[in-house]
Amino acid sequence: MSGMVEQMWVLEREIHSLTAEIECLKNPPSVGLSSHLDGLREENAKLKYRLNVLKRSLQEERSQCSKTMMNINQRLQEIFGEAIREAFPDLENAPLAVTPNQQAKFGDYQCNSAMAMAQMMKSKGLKVNPREIAEKIQQKIPDNELIEKTEIAGPGFINVHLKRSFVSKLLTNLLLNGVGLHPALTDLTIVIVDFSSPNIAKEMHVGHLRSTIIGDSMCRLFEFLGYEVLRLNHVGDWGTQFGMLIAHLQDKFPDYLSVSPPIVDLQAFYKESKKRFDVDEDFKKRAYQCVVKLQSKDPAFIKGWNLICDVSRKEFQKVYNCLDIQIIERGESFYQNMMTAVVKEFEAKGLVEMDEGRKIVFAPGQQIPLTVVKSDGGYTYDTSDLAALRHRLFDEQADIIIYVTDSGQSTHFQLVFAAAQMIGWYDPKVTRVEHAGFGVVLGEDKKKFKTRSGDTVRLMDLLDEGLKRSMDKLKEKERDKVLTPEELTKAQQSVAFGCIKYADLSHNRINDYMFSFDKMLDDRGNTAAYLLYAFTRIRSIARLANIDEVTLRKAVETTEIVLEHDKEWKLGKCLLRFPEILQKILEDLLLHTLCDYLYELATTFTEFYDSCYCVEKDRQTGDVVKVNMWRMLLCEATAAIMAKCFDILSIKPVSRM
Ligand code: ARG
């Protein structure tokens, strides 16, 4: 749909300049030019016709899209965009800024373009007062369904008051159609998210936990928006360390070809083999031979390699089961055969330099090169990522590719992306390839997250600890006395894993993040524990008032959602900001914005609930005497939006906790 709007702008601009040209030629009437003038008029008429066709189909599409929530901010931008183009047709790329207003007295939204436009004109030598600009824009606001009135304030803000009846209708739509947000996608957008990606034979650490949580939530966002998402686990499952692992396997479990060896602790196994590798020359030699055999796909070695990978895989899967992660394993080994071709491609284009036996690639603007072939002839992390990117672009045909790893790898990805652009694999204006980095996890002592004894924390131990702590909390509240054992276990898991995820997602991923069970399990403040409780409470409002599903469904169709009370109005607007929040996250991939919004929604709801009676009860008997149905509908809408937020954040609410 936005493509259509853009086309309209282009047409409108063309029509404008043609009209101007016609006016010029008419005044004074130039002899001999009349045929040229006729031609221009004809062309202009054709353009106007096309514009009308576009406008009509846009309207049609809008009415069909009423099943998806309207992005109010975007709609206001369209309206103001049109007004600005009408008022200042000669100003190209006029800045467009619309923001929601926190303070009610300034209206609901605000258009801040006038000040920036004044700046822009000033730089072109035109001195115009921003207030005057605002007035001109205000006069050109086209007819629309959304705006009640506008006011100019301060240096040139345009305050927008929304039509309450329209907002009320949008809320009813939301309840009728559910929280849908599928933009009219003409063709399917394919997104690849490379996340989690631990390394075989090594422990999955807290960095991988962050990647897993953030990556999964990004996938959920894309999926909710109707994109086709490929979730890829780029596990480190290839490389020289496998030589020493297999050599060690041969010694420790010589019959590994017929029976599965019980490598319970792969990490310890890895350490042992590493120790031998460092001190024992013979072993080292044999390890290298193993690498060669593995790379030539010798079946016995592939078997050994598979065994080792399987042990790791099972460990990773335990974590994924706890966190409900769906992901396809496509590790570095998958790209083995493609790497040779990739190196050749770079060589054929003359982009490879030799450096002390290594083959390196310099990409424009980059300080350091990529190493594509080591001096021993082996490939590197750089080579496998180049091959993976090529595969994702050409074979998977991805439109968007996101890599979720710690920020420490940002240079690596910068180099890979730059090299891929240099060789012409993709154009960043068409394909979005991005590294979504994140900070390190710190302990409560603000140092790198470690166990008390200084070891790295095992993820399963961490998740178990979360379970234990969340049960302690539930028991502290004596919930074990009210809930059935099944309900209690469900609540325990929901709180434990929900809190771990939310604590991570609610912080700006760019920053380092301090892991604290006490903080994340606190049921006050911006935590999953608080939000889960708030949500169950909202869910129970209708139940406690004895209103069943059917009655509520009926009410949606028959009851107008009145937004007269300040707090009703505030809640209604907050609910409808959901689409613009997601739009923003789609642009910057910062999920904490969703958490902030969810928390704001929960507190806005509390304000509403504290000052607006939903159900009125007899003080003495406690019987329900009056149900304010439109407010029940506001409760329902709040629950619906909160549920969607939880979904995207992969938090599982329970009906009782
Ligand atoms: N295995 C890597 C690590 O543990 C992360 C891989 C990320 N993905 C990629 N395509 N390089 O650091």
XYZ file of C-alpha atoms in Angstrom, residues 49-487:
439
model
C -6.635 10.179 -14.789
C -3.925 7.822 -13.545
C -3.879 9.605 -10.212
C -7.588 9.087 -9.814
C -7.329 5.414 -10.652
C -4.620 5.072 -8.034
C -6.622 6.966 -5.454
C -9.591 4.721 -6.042
C -7.660 1.483 -5.715
C -5.945 2.782 -2.620
C -9.306 3.484 -1.072
C -10.468 0.008 -2.036
C -7.407 -1.550 -0.530
C -7.891 0.464 2.650
C -11.427 -0.755 3.069
C -10.329 -4.348 2.481
C -7.528 -3.893 4.952
C -9.908 -2.826 7.683
C -9.281 -6.273 9.121
C -5.815 -5.133 10.014
C -5.247 -2.468 12.632
C -4.728 1.044 11.359
C -1.360 2.597 12.066
C -2.603 6.004 13.231
C 0.820 7.595 13.152
C 1.423 6.455 9.600
C -2.013 7.646 8.526
C -1.326 11.061 10.073
C 1.976 11.172 8.229
C 0.141 10.533 4.982
C -2.337 13.295 5.768
C 0.346 15.793 6.758
C 2.509 14.712 3.861
C -0.282 15.614 1.515
C -0.902 18.937 3.270
C 2.799 19.816 3.109
C 3.034 18.976 -0.592
C -0.059 21.056 -1.264
C 1.188 24.010 0.756
C 4.823 23.841 -0.352
C 4.891 22.070 -3.701
C 8.381 23.312 -4.499
C 10.026 22.060 -1.368
C 11.483 18.650 -2.165
C 11.873 16.047 0.590
C 10.171 18.161 3.188
C 10.794 16.600 6.610
C 7.798 14.759 7.994
C 7.587 14.263 11.748
C 4.524 13.077 13.645
C 4.705 11.876 17.241
C 2.149 10.836 19.844
C 1.715 13.352 22.652
C 2.286 12.326 26.231
C 0.493 15.311 27.716
C -3.205 15.419 26.915
C -3.364 19.212 26.915
C -1.279 19.318 23.738
C -3.668 17.079 21.884
C -3.189 13.459 20.919
C -0.510 13.674 18.264
C 1.775 16.408 17.095
C 3.228 17.334 13.724
C 6.642 18.940 14.153
C 7.523 19.495 10.533
C 7.239 23.280 10.447
C 10.396 23.950 12.462
C 12.505 21.574 10.412
C 11.052 23.016 7.210
C 11.954 26.540 8.317
C 15.520 25.343 8.866
C 15.541 23.783 5.452
C 14.279 26.953 3.789
C 16.740 29.045 5.726
C 19.576 26.993 4.311
C 18.217 27.895 0.887
C 18.234 31.565 1.771
C 14.530 31.884 2.576
C 13.598 33.315 5.938
C 10.187 32.056 6.964
C 8.628 31.962 10.402
C 7.828 28.320 11.316
C 4.462 29.392 12.711
C 3.523 30.711 9.295
C 4.588 27.427 7.764
C 2.448 25.575 10.293
C -0.531 27.763 9.397
C -0.103 27.051 5.707
C 0.109 23.318 6.359
C -2.927 23.493 8.609
C -4.975 25.130 5.843
C -4.129 22.344 3.430
C -4.985 19.369 5.628
C -7.125 17.220 3.345
C -10.485 15.808 4.285
C -9.982 12.777 6.457
C -11.662 10.371 8.810
C -9.259 10.766 11.691
C -8.696 14.365 12.751
C -11.207 16.278 14.866
C -9.242 19.529 14.961
C -5.744 20.938 14.920
C -4.143 23.804 16.812
C -0.873 25.592 16.351
C 1.206 25.924 19.472
C 4.577 27.280 20.510
C 7.083 27.924 17.756
C 5.034 25.980 15.194
C 3.835 22.651 16.536
C 0.604 21.437 15.039
C -1.352 19.673 17.751
C -3.761 17.066 16.518
C -6.945 16.065 18.284
C -8.326 12.771 17.085
C -12.011 12.089 16.494
C -13.220 10.070 19.455
C -15.962 8.392 17.464
C -13.408 7.181 14.941
C -11.017 5.890 17.597
C -13.956 4.108 19.182
C -14.723 2.474 15.849
C -11.119 1.330 15.496
C -11.347 -0.315 18.910
C -14.542 -2.100 17.944
C -12.818 -3.296 14.758
C -9.974 -4.604 16.822
C -12.374 -6.669 18.920
C -14.294 -7.846 15.876
C -11.320 -8.831 13.749
C -8.654 -9.605 16.318
C -5.213 -8.075 16.524
C -4.181 -8.484 12.909
C -1.398 -6.549 11.308
C -0.831 -7.898 7.862
C 0.202 -5.137 5.555
C -0.903 -5.621 1.956
C 2.150 -7.470 0.789
C 2.135 -7.795 -2.949
C 4.788 -10.436 -2.898
C 6.141 -12.459 -0.071
C 9.096 -11.032 1.813
C 11.581 -13.697 2.843
C 13.452 -13.080 6.061
C 16.366 -15.098 7.399
C 17.296 -14.728 11.026
C 20.623 -16.312 11.968
C 20.506 -16.695 15.736
C 21.449 -18.827 18.731
C 24.293 -20.539 16.806
C 26.314 -22.222 19.576
C 29.436 -24.273 18.896
C 29.586 -28.051 18.882
C 31.520 -29.654 21.718
C 31.561 -26.398 23.597
C 29.162 -25.184 26.207
C 26.305 -22.963 25.120
C 26.919 -19.808 27.138
C 24.936 -16.756 28.225
C 25.873 -14.945 25.012
C 24.102 -17.698 23.097
C 21.192 -17.386 25.493
C 20.852 -13.703 24.578
C 21.087 -14.485 20.888
C 18.477 -17.222 21.278
C 16.016 -15.024 23.143
C 16.447 -11.915 20.987
C 16.542 -13.836 17.719
C 13.430 -15.844 18.509
C 11.514 -12.713 19.388
C 12.588 -11.017 16.146
C 11.358 -14.050 14.211
C 8.050 -13.881 16.027
C 7.688 -10.232 15.113
C 8.383 -10.886 11.441
C 6.036 -13.861 11.457
C 3.280 -11.839 13.060
C 3.681 -9.228 10.327
C 3.156 -11.857 7.656
C 6.722 -12.381 6.434
C 8.112 -15.768 5.501
C 10.765 -16.451 8.124
C 13.625 -18.909 7.962
C 15.151 -19.417 11.398
C 18.717 -20.627 11.008
C 21.050 -22.065 13.603
C 24.524 -21.401 12.226
C 26.238 -23.792 14.643
C 30.000 -24.000 14.699
C 30.261 -27.622 13.599
C 33.357 -27.614 11.399
C 36.965 -26.728 11.824
C 40.278 -28.006 13.113
C 39.023 -28.750 16.624
C 37.135 -31.709 15.194
C 40.416 -33.330 14.239
C 41.542 -33.502 17.837
C 38.091 -34.517 19.057
C 37.958 -37.447 16.656
C 41.553 -38.484 17.368
C 40.687 -38.505 21.068
C 37.486 -40.416 20.362
C 39.465 -43.104 18.514
C 41.635 -43.626 21.602
C 38.930 -43.399 24.231
C 36.167 -45.344 22.492
C 37.834 -47.477 19.800
C 34.570 -49.263 19.035
C 32.716 -45.987 18.394
C 31.770 -47.188 14.911
C 29.508 -49.870 16.342
C 28.416 -48.506 19.735
C 27.573 -44.955 20.714
C 30.127 -43.769 23.245
C 28.707 -42.331 26.446
C 30.286 -38.900 26.245
C 28.194 -37.404 28.992
C 30.365 -34.409 29.367
C 31.463 -33.236 25.985
C 33.000 -30.124 27.448
C 35.351 -32.226 29.597
C 36.045 -34.428 26.610
C 36.951 -31.346 24.603
C 39.258 -30.089 27.342
C 41.063 -33.440 27.566
C 41.645 -33.577 23.855
C 42.831 -29.974 23.795
C 45.335 -30.729 26.546
C 46.724 -33.663 24.598
C 46.833 -31.580 21.452
C 48.942 -28.931 23.174
C 51.537 -31.243 24.734
C 51.656 -34.376 22.592
C 53.296 -33.898 19.182
C 52.191 -37.293 17.881
C 48.641 -36.647 18.884
C 48.754 -33.263 17.206
C 49.959 -34.820 13.971
C 47.224 -37.416 14.123
C 44.624 -34.712 14.831
C 45.661 -32.889 11.663
C 45.399 -36.113 9.688
C 41.912 -36.538 11.094
C 40.960 -33.088 9.845
C 42.122 -34.016 6.357
C 40.159 -37.288 6.482
C 37.086 -35.516 7.754
C 37.310 -32.902 5.021
C 37.605 -35.602 2.396
C 34.386 -37.053 3.863
C 35.858 -40.399 4.903
C 32.820 -42.329 6.251
C 34.468 -43.450 9.490
C 35.408 -39.875 10.292
C 32.024 -38.541 9.325
C 30.557 -41.085 11.722
C 32.769 -39.847 14.547
C 31.938 -36.273 13.733
C 28.221 -37.048 13.697
C 28.435 -38.732 17.083
C 30.057 -35.696 18.602
C 27.555 -33.345 16.984
C 24.657 -35.438 18.264
C 25.777 -35.226 21.862
C 25.936 -31.450 21.599
C 22.678 -31.231 19.737
C 20.872 -33.032 22.546
C 22.249 -30.558 25.052
C 21.195 -27.570 22.963
C 17.765 -29.072 22.478
C 17.162 -29.152 26.238
C 17.594 -25.399 26.323
C 15.401 -24.925 23.251
C 12.651 -27.046 24.785
C 12.593 -24.927 27.924
C 12.436 -21.713 25.960
C 10.121 -23.028 23.233
C 12.535 -22.287 20.403
C 11.934 -23.481 16.864
C 15.067 -23.366 14.753
C 16.605 -25.207 11.829
C 20.184 -26.328 12.224
C 22.295 -25.307 9.287
C 25.816 -25.137 10.594
C 29.106 -24.110 9.057
C 29.573 -27.623 7.619
C 26.590 -27.047 5.330
C 28.612 -24.476 3.403
C 31.794 -26.572 3.096
C 31.465 -27.316 -0.582
C 30.468 -23.775 -1.463
C 33.569 -22.200 0.029
C 35.916 -23.290 -2.735
C 33.640 -21.698 -5.313
C 33.369 -18.517 -3.297
C 37.140 -18.142 -3.073
C 37.400 -18.795 -6.816
C 34.776 -16.154 -7.521
C 36.742 -13.554 -5.585
C 39.950 -14.643 -7.309
C 38.385 -14.500 -10.755
C 37.412 -10.902 -10.128
C 40.922 -10.072 -9.010
C 39.833 -9.255 -5.477
C 42.205 -11.590 -3.649
C 45.659 -10.594 -2.387
C 48.370 -12.823 -0.963
C 49.716 -12.051 2.487
C 52.395 -14.345 3.943
C 50.766 -17.403 2.464
C 47.232 -16.314 3.369
C 44.637 -15.259 0.860
C 43.002 -12.036 1.925
C 40.288 -9.751 0.610
C 40.137 -6.021 1.229
C 36.728 -4.410 0.940
C 36.382 -0.686 0.263
C 36.425 1.510 3.338
C 37.534 -1.304 5.634
C 40.680 -1.088 7.742
C 41.348 -4.803 7.928
C 41.008 -7.584 5.385
C 39.044 -10.803 5.468
C 41.091 -13.985 5.485
C 39.483 -16.370 3.035
C 42.171 -19.052 2.979
C 44.680 -19.685 5.769
C 48.322 -20.418 5.002
C 47.688 -24.145 5.614
C 44.996 -24.044 2.938
C 42.064 -24.213 5.370
C 39.034 -21.970 5.310
C 37.983 -19.617 8.093
C 34.956 -18.146 9.869
C 35.144 -15.394 7.227
C 34.982 -17.870 4.350
C 32.029 -19.765 5.786
C 30.113 -16.565 6.398
C 30.752 -15.370 2.847
C 29.501 -18.700 1.521
C 26.495 -18.614 3.847
C 25.579 -15.087 2.790
C 25.863 -16.007 -0.869
C 23.631 -19.036 -0.353
C 21.053 -16.975 1.519
C 20.962 -14.324 -1.183
C 20.950 -16.508 -4.268
C 19.478 -19.853 -3.205
C 17.130 -18.753 -0.447
C 16.348 -15.481 -2.232
C 16.124 -13.646 1.068
C 14.997 -10.021 1.121
C 16.065 -9.457 4.697
C 18.938 -11.211 6.492
C 19.598 -10.572 10.168
C 22.510 -11.895 12.227
C 22.020 -11.914 15.973
C 25.325 -12.177 17.830
C 27.244 -10.230 20.450
C 28.538 -6.849 19.323
C 32.090 -8.198 19.531
C 31.480 -9.718 16.102
C 30.322 -6.507 14.472
C 33.607 -5.902 12.636
C 33.485 -9.425 11.240
C 30.017 -8.854 9.815
C 30.887 -5.393 8.551
C 33.738 -6.916 6.567
C 31.617 -9.758 5.221
C 28.815 -7.394 4.139
C 31.250 -4.956 2.542
C 32.962 -7.740 0.604
C 29.618 -9.117 -0.587
C 28.579 -5.680 -1.835
C 31.928 -5.153 -3.492
C 31.594 -8.338 -5.503
C 28.032 -7.366 -6.397
C 26.036 -9.990 -4.545
C 23.495 -7.512 -3.275
C 22.530 -3.882 -3.239
C 21.834 -2.590 0.281
C 19.092 -0.376 -1.126
C 17.198 -3.474 -2.206
C 18.216 -6.170 0.261
C 18.496 -5.551 3.944
C 21.470 -7.361 5.460
C 22.138 -6.447 9.038
C 24.036 -7.436 12.123
C 21.851 -7.005 15.210
C 24.505 -6.940 17.906
C 24.075 -7.023 21.652
C 26.116 -6.276 24.751
C 27.646 -8.751 27.176
C 25.875 -10.319 30.127
C 27.202 -9.147 33.461
C 26.787 -10.628 36.922
C 25.391 -8.596 39.803
C 28.956 -7.581 40.606
C 28.978 -5.881 37.189
C 31.732 -8.220 36.067
C 31.466 -10.844 33.385
C 28.769 -13.349 34.308
C 30.399 -16.291 36.131
C 29.557 -18.827 38.812
C 30.850 -18.200 42.346
C 33.810 -20.443 41.657
C 34.613 -18.431 38.554
C 33.473 -20.981 35.968
C 31.231 -20.143 33.067
C 27.590 -20.645 33.915
C 25.912 -23.616 32.268
C 22.696 -22.617 30.641
C 20.731 -25.587 31.930
C 21.892 -24.817 35.477
C 20.771 -21.258 34.981
C 17.338 -22.286 33.752
C 16.982 -24.765 36.631
C 17.892 -22.073 39.105
C 15.219 -19.869 37.540
C 12.661 -22.626 38.042
C 13.667 -23.085 41.657
C 13.499 -19.392 42.408
C 10.165 -18.921 40.737
C 8.713 -21.806 42.776
C 10.069 -20.220 45.957
C 8.275 -17.004 45.030
C 5.001 -18.777 44.339
C 5.214 -20.604 47.651
C 6.086 -17.400 49.455
C 2.763 -16.071 48.184
C 1.117 -19.306 49.246
C -0.032 -19.945 45.712
C 0.653 -23.649 46.264
C -2.377 -23.664 48.562
C -4.745 -22.350 45.877
C -3.487 -23.833 42.632
C -3.653 -27.448 41.539
C -0.233 -29.125 41.145
C -0.502 -28.799 37.341
C -1.422 -25.140 37.572
